[in-house]
Short mmCIF file of C-alpha atoms in Angstrom, two decimals:
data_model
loop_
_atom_site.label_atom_id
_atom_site.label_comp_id
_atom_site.label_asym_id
_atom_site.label_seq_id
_atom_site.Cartn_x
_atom_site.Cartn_y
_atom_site.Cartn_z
CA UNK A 120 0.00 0.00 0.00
CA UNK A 121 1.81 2.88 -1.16
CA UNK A 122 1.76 6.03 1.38
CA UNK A 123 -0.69 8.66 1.71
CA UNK A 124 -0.17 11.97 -0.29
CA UNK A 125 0.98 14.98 1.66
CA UNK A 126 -0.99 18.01 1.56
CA UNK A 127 0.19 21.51 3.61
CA UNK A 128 -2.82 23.66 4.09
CA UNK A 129 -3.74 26.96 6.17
CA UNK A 130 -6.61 28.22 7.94
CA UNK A 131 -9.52 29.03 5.39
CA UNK A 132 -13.02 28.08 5.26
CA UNK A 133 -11.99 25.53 2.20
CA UNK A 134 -9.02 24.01 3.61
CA UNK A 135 -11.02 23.21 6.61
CA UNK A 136 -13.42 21.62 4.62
CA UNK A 137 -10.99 19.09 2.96
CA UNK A 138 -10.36 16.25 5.42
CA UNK A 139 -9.17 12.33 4.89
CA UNK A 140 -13.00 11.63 4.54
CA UNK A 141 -13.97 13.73 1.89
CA UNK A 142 -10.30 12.92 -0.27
CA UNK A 143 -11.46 9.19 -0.03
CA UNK A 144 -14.62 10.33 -1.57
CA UNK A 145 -12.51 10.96 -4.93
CA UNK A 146 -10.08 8.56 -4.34
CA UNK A 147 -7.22 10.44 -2.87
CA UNK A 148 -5.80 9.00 0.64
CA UNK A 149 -3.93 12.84 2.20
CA UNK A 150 -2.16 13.26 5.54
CA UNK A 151 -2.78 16.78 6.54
CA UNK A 152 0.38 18.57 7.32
CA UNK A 153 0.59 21.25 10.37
CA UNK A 154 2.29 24.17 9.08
CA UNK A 155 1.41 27.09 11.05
CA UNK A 156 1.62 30.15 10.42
CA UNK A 157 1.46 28.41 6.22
CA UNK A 158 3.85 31.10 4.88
CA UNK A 159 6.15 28.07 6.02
CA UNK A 160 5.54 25.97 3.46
CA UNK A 161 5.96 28.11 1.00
CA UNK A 162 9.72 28.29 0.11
CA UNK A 163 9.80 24.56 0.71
CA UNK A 164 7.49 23.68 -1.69
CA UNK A 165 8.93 25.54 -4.33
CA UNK A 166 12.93 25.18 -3.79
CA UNK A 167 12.26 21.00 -3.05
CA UNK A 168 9.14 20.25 -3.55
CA UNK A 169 8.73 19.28 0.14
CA UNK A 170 4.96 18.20 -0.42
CA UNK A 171 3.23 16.51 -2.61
CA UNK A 172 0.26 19.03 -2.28
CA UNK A 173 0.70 22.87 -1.12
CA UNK A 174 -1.08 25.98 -0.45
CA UNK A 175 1.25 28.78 -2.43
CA UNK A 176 0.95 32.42 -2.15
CA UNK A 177 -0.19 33.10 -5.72
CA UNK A 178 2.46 35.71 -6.69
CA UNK A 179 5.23 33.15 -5.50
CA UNK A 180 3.51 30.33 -7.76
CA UNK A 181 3.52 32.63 -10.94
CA UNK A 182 7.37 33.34 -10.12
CA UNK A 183 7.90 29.77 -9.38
CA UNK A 184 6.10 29.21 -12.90
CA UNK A 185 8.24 31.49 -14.54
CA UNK A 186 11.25 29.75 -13.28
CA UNK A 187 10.51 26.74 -14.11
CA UNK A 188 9.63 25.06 -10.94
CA UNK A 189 8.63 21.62 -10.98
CA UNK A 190 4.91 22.28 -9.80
CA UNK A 191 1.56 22.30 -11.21
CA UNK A 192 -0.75 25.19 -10.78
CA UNK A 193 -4.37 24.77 -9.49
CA UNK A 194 -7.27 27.13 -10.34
CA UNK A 195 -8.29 26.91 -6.71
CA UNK A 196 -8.61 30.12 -4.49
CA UNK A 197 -8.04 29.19 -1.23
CA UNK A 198 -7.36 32.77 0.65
CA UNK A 199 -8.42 36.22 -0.36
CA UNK A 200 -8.94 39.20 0.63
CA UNK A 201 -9.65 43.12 0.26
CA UNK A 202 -6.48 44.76 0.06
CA UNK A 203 -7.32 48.55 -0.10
CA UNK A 204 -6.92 48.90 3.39
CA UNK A 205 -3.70 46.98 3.68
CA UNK A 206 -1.50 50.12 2.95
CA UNK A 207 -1.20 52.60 5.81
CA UNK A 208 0.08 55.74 6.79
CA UNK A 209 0.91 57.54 10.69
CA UNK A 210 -1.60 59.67 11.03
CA UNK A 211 -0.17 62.00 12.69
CA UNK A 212 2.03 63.57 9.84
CA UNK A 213 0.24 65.20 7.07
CA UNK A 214 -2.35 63.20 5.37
CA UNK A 215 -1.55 62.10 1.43
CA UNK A 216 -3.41 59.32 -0.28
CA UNK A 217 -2.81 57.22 -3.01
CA UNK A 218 -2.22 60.31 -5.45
CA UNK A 219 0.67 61.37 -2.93
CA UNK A 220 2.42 58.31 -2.92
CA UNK A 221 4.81 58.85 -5.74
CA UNK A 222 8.51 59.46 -4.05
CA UNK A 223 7.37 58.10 -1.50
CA UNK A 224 9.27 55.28 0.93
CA UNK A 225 7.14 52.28 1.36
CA UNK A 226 7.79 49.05 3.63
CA UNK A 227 6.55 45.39 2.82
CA UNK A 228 7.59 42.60 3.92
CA UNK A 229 9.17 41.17 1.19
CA UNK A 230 8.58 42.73 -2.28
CA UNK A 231 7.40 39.90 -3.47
CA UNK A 232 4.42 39.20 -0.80
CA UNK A 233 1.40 38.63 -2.54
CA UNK A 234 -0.84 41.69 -0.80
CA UNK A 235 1.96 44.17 -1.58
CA UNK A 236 1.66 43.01 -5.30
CA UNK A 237 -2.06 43.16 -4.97
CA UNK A 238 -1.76 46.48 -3.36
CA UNK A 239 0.61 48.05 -6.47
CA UNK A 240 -1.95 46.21 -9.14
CA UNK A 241 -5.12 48.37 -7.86
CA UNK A 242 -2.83 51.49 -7.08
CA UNK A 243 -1.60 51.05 -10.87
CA UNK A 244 -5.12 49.82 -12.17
CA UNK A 245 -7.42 52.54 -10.08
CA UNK A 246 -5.67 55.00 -9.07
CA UNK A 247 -3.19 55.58 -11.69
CA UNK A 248 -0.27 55.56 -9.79
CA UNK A 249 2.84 53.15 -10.73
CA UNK A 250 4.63 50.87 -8.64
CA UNK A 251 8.02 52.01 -9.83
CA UNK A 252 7.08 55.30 -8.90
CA UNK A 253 7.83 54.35 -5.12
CA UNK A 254 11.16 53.52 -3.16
CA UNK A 255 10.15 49.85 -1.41
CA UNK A 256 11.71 48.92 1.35
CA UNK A 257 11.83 45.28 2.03
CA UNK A 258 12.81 42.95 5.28
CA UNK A 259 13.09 39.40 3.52
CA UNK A 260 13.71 38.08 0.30
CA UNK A 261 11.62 35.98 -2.20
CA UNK A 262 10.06 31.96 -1.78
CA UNK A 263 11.62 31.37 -5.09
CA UNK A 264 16.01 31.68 -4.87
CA UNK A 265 15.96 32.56 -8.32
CA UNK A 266 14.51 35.75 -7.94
CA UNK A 267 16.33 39.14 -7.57
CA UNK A 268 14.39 41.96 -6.06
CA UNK A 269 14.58 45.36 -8.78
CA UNK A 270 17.11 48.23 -7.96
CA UNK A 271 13.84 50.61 -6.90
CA UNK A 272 13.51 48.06 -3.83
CA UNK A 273 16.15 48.65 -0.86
CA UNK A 274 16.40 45.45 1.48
CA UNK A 275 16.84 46.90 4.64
CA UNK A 276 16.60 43.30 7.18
CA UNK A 277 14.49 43.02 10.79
CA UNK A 278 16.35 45.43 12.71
CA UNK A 279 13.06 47.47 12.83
CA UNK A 280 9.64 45.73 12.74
CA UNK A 281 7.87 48.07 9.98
CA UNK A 282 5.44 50.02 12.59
CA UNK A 283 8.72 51.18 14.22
CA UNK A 284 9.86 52.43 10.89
CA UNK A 285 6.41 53.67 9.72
CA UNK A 286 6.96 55.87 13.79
CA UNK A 287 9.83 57.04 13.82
CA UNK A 288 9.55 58.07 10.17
CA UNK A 289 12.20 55.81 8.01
CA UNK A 290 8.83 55.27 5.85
CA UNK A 291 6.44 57.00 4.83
CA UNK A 292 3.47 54.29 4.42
CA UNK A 293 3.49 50.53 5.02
CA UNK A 294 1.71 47.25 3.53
CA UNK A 295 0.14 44.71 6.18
CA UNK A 296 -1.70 41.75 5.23
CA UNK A 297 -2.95 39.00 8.26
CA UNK A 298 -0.68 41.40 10.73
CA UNK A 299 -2.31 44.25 10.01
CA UNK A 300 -2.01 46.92 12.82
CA UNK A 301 -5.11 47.67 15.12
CA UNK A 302 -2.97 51.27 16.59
CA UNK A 303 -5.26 54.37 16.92
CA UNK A 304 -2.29 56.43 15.21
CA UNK A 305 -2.62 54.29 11.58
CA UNK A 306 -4.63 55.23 8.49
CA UNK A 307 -5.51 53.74 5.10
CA UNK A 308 -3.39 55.67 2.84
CA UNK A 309 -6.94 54.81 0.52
CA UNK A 310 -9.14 56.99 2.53
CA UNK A 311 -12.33 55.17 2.03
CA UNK A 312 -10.21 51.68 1.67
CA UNK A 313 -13.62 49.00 3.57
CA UNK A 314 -16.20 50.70 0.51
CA UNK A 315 -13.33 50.83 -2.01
CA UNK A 316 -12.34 47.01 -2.06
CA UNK A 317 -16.26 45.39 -2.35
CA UNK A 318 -17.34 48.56 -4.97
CA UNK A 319 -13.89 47.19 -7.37
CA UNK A 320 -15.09 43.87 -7.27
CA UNK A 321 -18.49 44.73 -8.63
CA UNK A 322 -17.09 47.36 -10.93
CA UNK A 323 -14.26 44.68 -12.28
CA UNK A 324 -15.18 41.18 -11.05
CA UNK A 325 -11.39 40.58 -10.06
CA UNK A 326 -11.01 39.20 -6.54
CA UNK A 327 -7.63 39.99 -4.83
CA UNK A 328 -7.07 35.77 -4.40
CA UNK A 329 -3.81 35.75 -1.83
CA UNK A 330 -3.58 32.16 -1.76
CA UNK A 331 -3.95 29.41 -4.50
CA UNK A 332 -3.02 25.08 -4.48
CA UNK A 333 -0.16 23.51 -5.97
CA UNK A 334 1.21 20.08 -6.96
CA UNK A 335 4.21 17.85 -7.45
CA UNK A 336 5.17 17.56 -11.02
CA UNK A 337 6.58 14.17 -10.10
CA UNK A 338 3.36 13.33 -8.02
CA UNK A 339 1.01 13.50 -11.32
CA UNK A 340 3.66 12.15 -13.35
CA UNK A 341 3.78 9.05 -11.34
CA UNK A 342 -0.06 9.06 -10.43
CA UNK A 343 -2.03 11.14 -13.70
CA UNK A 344 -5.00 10.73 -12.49
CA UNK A 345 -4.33 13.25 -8.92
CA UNK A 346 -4.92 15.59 -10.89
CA UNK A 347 -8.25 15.33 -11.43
CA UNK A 348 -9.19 13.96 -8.48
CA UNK A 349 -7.57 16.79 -6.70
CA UNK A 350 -9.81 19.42 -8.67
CA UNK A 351 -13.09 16.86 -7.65
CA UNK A 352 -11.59 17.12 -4.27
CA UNK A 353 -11.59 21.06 -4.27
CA UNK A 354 -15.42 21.38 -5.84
CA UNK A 355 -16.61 19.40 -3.40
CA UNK A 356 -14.73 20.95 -0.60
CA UNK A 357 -15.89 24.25 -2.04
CA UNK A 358 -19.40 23.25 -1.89
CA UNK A 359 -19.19 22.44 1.77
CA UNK A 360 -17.70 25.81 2.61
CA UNK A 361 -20.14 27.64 0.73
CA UNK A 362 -23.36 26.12 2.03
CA UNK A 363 -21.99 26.50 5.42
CA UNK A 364 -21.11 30.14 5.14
CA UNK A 365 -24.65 30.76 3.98
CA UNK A 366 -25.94 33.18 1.11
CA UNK A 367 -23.70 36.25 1.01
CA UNK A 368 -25.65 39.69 1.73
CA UNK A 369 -23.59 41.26 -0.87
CA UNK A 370 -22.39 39.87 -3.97
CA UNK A 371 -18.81 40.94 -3.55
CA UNK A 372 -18.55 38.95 -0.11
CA UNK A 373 -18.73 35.49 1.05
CA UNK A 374 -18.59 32.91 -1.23
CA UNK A 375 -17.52 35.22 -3.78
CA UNK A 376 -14.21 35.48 -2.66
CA UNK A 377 -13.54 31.75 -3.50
CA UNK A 378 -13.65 31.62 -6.72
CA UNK A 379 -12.71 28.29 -8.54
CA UNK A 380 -11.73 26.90 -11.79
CA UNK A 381 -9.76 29.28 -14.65
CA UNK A 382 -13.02 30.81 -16.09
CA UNK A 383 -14.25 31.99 -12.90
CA UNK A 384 -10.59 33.26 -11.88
CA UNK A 385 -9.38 34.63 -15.18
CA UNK A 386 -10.56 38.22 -14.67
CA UNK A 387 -8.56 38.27 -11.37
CA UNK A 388 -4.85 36.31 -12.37
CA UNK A 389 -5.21 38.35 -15.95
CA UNK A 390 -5.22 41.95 -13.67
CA UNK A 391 -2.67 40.48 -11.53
CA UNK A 392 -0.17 39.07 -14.15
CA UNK A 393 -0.53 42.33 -15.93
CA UNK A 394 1.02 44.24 -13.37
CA UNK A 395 3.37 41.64 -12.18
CA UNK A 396 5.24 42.51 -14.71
CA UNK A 397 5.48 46.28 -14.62
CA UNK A 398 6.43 45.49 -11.36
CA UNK A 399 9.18 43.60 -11.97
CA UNK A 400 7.76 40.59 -10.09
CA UNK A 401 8.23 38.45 -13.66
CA UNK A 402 11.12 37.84 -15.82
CA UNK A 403 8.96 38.16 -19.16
CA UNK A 404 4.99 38.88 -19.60
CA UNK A 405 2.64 35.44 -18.60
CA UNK A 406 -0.91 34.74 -19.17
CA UNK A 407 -3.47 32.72 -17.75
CA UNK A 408 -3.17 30.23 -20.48
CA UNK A 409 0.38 29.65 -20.40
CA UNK A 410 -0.10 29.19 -16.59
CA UNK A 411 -2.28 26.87 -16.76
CA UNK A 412 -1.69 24.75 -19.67
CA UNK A 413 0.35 22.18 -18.27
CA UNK A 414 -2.97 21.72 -15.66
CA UNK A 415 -5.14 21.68 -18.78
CA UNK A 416 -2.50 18.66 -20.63
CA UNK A 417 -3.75 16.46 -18.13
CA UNK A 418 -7.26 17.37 -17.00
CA UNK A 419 -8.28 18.84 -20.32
CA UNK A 420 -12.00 21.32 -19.67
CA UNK A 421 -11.75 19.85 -16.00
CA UNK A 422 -9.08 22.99 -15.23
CA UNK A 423 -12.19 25.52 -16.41
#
């Protein structure tokens, strides 16, 4: 009996939904792997392929794409989130919003986290403003070795936590995603950032997906049918999540924010790879098909 397929997995109304019980259902046998906080498993998974199944931070799957990692990508949201209010500013000093941020110094975590790329796309894509227009300081470096941050981002290391920088004034506005501050001295640098975030969705239909699933090359090479079974997995694990969130009050919430399968996630990646690369995130311009067609080899319409 050969050993159960590894699967690391965070904290999200799907991944809670996907247990031994329901992977036997589609004829997948999975030992859930405790990786907490899940940022953990990122780098692993990519650089080694330390899983057979992983939750990736989407931005850090594209890259890992576009250096041809040994991973298959899965059209399966499994965090997201409204990032308008992720950038902030210290109140206290003179107010600017997104229209003042060019010149501006700007911490993240590590250029390449997946809410500061979400952050530049709608700053680029609503309010005009373009992420090379910004100095970026940075504490860490990328999930995928390959990758080289751009000369407009300044690694400066964990000296200073980024609300200590953000105080005593070394930058001027800072991204947060799960760690986002609750201080009575921070602001949205988007003034009206909880309306802005559900009103883009309904204008655009693109969901700001943080998290997505990916899996062994070797693992469907050796077993082709995972695949599939995988994606059956995901549906059905959807479906449980969604019926017991209950119907959304507004169509940019709940459920919503989950989508699955390439047609209902197109309109999001597309917006995202677009600016990925004016941000320097890619080494060459990517679309969804390209992403996705080594999924769609072995699944065929099953990736849609």
């Amino acid at each position: 009996m050969s050993a159960p397929f590894t699967i690391a997995l965070g904290h999200h109304p799907i991944s809670r939904a996907v247990t031994p019980a329901l992977a036997a259902q589609h004829g997948l046998d999975i030992a859930l792997q405790a990786i907490d906080p899940i940022h953990k498993a990122f780098a692993p998974m990519i650089r080694t392929q330390a899983f057979d199944i992983s939750e990736v931070a989407i931005v850090s799957a594209v890259q890992a794409f576009a250096y041809d990692k040994p991973l298959l990508l899965l059209p399966v949201t499994l965090a997201a989130r409204y990032q308008h209010k992720c950038i902030v500013r210290d109140a206290r000093r003179p107010a600017f919003g997104p229209d003042g941020l060019a010149g501006k110094r700007v911490g993240v975590r590590a250029y390449t986290q997946t809410t500061g790329a979400w952050v530049r796309t709608l700053l680029q894509q609503d309010y005009g403003v373009h992420p090379l227009d910004m100095h970026w300081i940075t504490q860490t470096g990328a999930h995928v070795a390959e990758y080289a941050d751009p000369p407009h981002v300044e690694h400066v290391g964990r000296d200073l936590s980024l609300i200590e920088m953000l105080e005593n004034g070394t930058i001027d506005a800072a991204i947060f995603g799960n760690d986002l501050p609750d201080l009575p001295w921070i602001a949205p640098v988007i003034a009206d950032a909880a309306q802005a975030g559900p009103a883009a969705h309904r204008r655009s239909g693109v969901v700001p997906i943080n998290h997505i699933l990916t899996l062994s090359a070797d693992l469907a090479q050796r077993h082709p049918d995972v695949p599939a079974q995988v994606m059956a997995l995901y549906r059905a694990a959807k479906a449980a999540a969604d019926a017991a969130s209950g119907p959304a009050t507004d169509p940019a919430s709940g459920p919503d924010l989950y989508p699955l399968g390439l047609t209902a996630m197109r309109p999001s990646i597309t917006a995202l790879l677009r600016s990925a690369y004016d941000q320097k995130l890619l080494p060459r311009p990517l679309d969804c098909d390209a992403l996705f067609a080594p999924l769609r080899a072995l699944i065929g319409d099953l990736v849609d």
